[in-house]
Short mmCIF file of C-alpha atoms in Angstrom, two decimals:
data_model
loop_
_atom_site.label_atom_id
_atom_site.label_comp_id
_atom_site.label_asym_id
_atom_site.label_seq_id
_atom_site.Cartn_x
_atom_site.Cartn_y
_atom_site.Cartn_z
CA UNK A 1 18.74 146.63 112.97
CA UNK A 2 20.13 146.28 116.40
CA UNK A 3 23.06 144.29 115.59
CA UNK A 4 23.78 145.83 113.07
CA UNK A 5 24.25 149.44 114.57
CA UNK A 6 26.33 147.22 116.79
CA UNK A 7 28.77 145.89 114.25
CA UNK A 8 29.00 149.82 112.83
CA UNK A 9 30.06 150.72 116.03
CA UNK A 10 32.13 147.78 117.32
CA UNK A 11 35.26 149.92 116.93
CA UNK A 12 34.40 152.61 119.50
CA UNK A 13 31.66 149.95 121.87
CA UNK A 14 34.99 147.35 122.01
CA UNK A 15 36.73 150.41 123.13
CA UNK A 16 34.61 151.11 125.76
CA UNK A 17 33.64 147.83 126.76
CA UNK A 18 37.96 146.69 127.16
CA UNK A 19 39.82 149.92 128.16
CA UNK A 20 36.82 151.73 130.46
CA UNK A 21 35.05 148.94 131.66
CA UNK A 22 31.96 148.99 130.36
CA UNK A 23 29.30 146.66 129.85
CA UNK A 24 28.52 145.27 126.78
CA UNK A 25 25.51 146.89 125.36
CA UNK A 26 24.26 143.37 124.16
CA UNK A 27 23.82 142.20 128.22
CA UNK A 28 22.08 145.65 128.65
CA UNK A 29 19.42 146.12 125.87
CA UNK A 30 17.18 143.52 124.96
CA UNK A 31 15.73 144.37 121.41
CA UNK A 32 12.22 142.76 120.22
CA UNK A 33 11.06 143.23 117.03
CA UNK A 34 6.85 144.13 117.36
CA UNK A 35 5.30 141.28 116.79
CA UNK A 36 1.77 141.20 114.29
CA UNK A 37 -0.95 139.33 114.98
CA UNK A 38 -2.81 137.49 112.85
CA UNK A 39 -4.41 139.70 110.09
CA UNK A 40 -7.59 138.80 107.96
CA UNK A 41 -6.59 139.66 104.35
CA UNK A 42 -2.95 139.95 104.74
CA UNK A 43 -0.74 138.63 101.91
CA UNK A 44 2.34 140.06 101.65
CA UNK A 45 3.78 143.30 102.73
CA UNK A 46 4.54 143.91 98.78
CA UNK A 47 0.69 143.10 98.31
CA UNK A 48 -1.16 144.57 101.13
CA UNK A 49 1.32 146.31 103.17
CA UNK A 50 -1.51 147.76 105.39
CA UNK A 51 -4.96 145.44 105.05
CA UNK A 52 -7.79 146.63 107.39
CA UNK A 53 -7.14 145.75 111.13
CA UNK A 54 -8.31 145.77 114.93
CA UNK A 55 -5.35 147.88 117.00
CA UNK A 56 -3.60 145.46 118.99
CA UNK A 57 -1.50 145.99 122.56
CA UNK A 58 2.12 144.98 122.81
CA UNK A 59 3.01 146.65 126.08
CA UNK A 60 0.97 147.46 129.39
CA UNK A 61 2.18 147.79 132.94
CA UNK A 62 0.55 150.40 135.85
CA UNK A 63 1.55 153.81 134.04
CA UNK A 64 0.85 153.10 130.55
CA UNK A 65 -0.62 150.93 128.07
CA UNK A 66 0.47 151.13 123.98
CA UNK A 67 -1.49 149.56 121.11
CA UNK A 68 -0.05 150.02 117.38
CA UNK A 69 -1.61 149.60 114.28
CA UNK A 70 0.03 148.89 110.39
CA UNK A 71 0.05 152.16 108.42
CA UNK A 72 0.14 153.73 104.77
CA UNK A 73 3.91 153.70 104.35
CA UNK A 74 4.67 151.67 101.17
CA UNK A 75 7.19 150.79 100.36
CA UNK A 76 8.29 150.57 103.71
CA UNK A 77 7.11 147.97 105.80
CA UNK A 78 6.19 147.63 108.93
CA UNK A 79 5.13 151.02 109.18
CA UNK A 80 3.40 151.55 112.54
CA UNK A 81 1.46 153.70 114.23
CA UNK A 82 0.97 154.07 118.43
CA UNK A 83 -1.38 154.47 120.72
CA UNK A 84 -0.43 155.96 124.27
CA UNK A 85 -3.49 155.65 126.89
CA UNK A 86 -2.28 156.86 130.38
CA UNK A 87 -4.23 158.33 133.77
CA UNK A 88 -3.98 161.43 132.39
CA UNK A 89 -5.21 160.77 128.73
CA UNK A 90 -4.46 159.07 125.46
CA UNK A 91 -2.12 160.50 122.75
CA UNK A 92 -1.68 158.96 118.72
CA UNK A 93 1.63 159.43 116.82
CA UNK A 94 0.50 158.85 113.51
CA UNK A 95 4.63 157.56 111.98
CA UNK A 96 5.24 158.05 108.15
CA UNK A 97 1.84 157.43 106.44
CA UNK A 98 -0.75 158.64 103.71
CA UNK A 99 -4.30 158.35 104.72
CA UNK A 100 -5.17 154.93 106.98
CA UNK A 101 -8.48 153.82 108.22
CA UNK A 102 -6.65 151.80 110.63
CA UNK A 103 -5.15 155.14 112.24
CA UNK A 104 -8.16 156.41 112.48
CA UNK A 105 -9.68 153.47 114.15
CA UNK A 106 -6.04 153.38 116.58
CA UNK A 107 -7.02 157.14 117.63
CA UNK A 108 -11.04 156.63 118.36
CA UNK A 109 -11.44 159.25 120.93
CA UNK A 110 -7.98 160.25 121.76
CA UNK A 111 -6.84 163.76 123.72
CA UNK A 112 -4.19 164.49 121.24
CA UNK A 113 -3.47 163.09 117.60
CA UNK A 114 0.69 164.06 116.14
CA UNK A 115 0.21 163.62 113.01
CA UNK A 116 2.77 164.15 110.36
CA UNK A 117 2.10 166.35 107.63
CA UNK A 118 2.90 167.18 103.88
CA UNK A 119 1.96 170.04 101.74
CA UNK A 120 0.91 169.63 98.39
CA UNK A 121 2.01 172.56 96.45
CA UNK A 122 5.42 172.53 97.86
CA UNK A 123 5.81 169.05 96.41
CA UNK A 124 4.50 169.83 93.10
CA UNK A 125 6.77 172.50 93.06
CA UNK A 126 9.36 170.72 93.11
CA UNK A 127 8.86 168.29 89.94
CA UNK A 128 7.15 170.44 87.34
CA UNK A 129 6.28 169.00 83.95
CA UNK A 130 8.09 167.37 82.15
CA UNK A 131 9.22 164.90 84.75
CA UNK A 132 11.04 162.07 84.08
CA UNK A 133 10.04 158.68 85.26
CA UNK A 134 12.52 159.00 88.62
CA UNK A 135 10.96 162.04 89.44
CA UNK A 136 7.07 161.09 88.45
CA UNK A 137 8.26 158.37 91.24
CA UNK A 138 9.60 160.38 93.86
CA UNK A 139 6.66 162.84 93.32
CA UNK A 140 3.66 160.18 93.85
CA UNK A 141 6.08 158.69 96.86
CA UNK A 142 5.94 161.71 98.75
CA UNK A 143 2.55 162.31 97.88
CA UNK A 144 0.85 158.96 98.88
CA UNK A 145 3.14 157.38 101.62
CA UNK A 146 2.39 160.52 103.47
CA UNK A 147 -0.63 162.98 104.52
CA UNK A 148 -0.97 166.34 102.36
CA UNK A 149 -2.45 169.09 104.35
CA UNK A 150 -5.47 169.30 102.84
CA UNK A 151 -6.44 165.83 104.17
CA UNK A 152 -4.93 165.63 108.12
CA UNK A 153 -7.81 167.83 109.30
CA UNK A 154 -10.64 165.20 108.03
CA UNK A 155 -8.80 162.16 109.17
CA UNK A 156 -8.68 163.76 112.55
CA UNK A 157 -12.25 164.14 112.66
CA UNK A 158 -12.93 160.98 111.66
CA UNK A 159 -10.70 159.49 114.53
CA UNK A 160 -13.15 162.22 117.29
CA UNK A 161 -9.89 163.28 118.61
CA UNK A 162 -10.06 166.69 120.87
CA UNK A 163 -6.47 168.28 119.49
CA UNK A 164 -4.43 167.73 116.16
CA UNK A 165 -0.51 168.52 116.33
CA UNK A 166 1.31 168.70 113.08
CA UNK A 167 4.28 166.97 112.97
CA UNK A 168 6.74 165.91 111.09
CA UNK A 169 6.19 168.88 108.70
CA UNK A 170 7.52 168.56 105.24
CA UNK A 171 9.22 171.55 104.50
CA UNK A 172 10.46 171.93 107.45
CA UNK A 173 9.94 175.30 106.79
CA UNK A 174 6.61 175.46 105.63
CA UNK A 175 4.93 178.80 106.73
CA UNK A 176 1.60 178.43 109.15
CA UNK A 177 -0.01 179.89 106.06
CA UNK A 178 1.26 177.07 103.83
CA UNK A 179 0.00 174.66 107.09
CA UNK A 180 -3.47 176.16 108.27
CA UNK A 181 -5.07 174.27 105.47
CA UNK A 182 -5.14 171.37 107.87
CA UNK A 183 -7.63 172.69 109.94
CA UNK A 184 -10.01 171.78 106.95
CA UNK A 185 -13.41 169.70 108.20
CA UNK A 186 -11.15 169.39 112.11
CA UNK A 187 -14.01 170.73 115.12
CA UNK A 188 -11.41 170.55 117.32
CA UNK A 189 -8.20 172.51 118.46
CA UNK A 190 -5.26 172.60 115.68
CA UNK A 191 -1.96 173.41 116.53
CA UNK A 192 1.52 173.35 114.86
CA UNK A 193 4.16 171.45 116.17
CA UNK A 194 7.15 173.72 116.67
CA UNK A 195 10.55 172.27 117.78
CA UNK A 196 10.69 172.26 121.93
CA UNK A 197 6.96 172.51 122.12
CA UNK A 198 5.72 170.63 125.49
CA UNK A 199 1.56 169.77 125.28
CA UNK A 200 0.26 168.36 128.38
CA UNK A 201 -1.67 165.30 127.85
CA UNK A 202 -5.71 166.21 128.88
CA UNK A 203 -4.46 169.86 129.27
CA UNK A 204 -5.94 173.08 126.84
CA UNK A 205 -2.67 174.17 127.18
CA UNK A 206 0.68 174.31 125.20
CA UNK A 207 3.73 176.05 125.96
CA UNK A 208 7.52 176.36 124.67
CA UNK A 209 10.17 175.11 127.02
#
């Protein structure tokens, strides 16, 4: 993906690089793809796109370590999730996904779980019967590959988290009505992810900024 966002913009990086003097982004960033590790089960990403797995770190120094696990996202593929652990706390971003076990394993015990979010009625509002096959499609896409409402609250439990953030809200301008429905079988605090919001990490607290 790398190279080619650098091929799109050769015209205006070539620019840069010959008339201002720049460096070439390739001597700058280094890109790695995450490497998998060996997965009981897995076939194919066609054929098990997200088989049960152990989280596994790809990146640790003194400030922070981050684990990832495969998630729900078919048919994309990889489609990760990460796992922040810090001093201060731990935090999950779920990525694109419908309900994973290995998510919920990834955010045993974290401070904070973002998790993104659909809701249900909005999408079946949008392809009422009769749908054609396209739209039949589109409307089980949206509806597995990511979490409805009515489930985020119980896959937050599961995972013993102490806060769930909704993110990545789909509508984006789904009312907290429409969204409070997550709070389902959730113990813990629930709040909804607004644009700008700051949370501090093994803090009560969350402010605008």
């Amino acid at each position: 993906m790398t190279g080619y966002l650098y091929q799109a913009f050769a015209t205006d990086l070539n620019d840069r690089i010959r008339d201002n003097g720049k460096p070439s982004l390739e001597a700058v960033v280094e890109a790695h793809d995450i490497e998998l590790p060996p997965i009981a089960g897995f076939k194919s990403p066609n054929e098990t796109p997200s088989p049960p797995m152990e989280p596994f770190k790809f990146f640790e120094d003194d400030r922070v370590r981050v684990s990832a696990t495969l998630v729900e996202h078919a048919p994309v593929w990889p489609a990760f999730a990460y796992r922040f652990d810090t001093d201060d706390g731990s935090i999950v971003f779920s990525g694109d996904t419908g309900r994973s076990e290995n998510l919920i394993k990834l955010a045993k015990g974290a401070d904070i779980l973002v998790h993104e979010v659909i809701v249900t009625n909005w999408v079946k509002g949008l392809f009422p019967t009769p749908r054609s096959l396209a739209q039949e499609g589109l409307m089980q896409h949206l509806l597995n590959a990511h979490t409805q409402v009515e489930e985020v609250g119980a896959i937050a439990e599961a995972a013993g988290v102490k806060k769930l953030v909704l993110s990545h809200i789909v509508p984006g301008n789904a009312t907290r009505e429409q969204l409070l429905p997550a709070g389902k079988g959730f113990s813990g605090e629930l709040v909804i992810g607004r644009d700008l919001m700051q949370i501090g990490v093994g803090q009560a607290t969350a402010r605008k900024g």
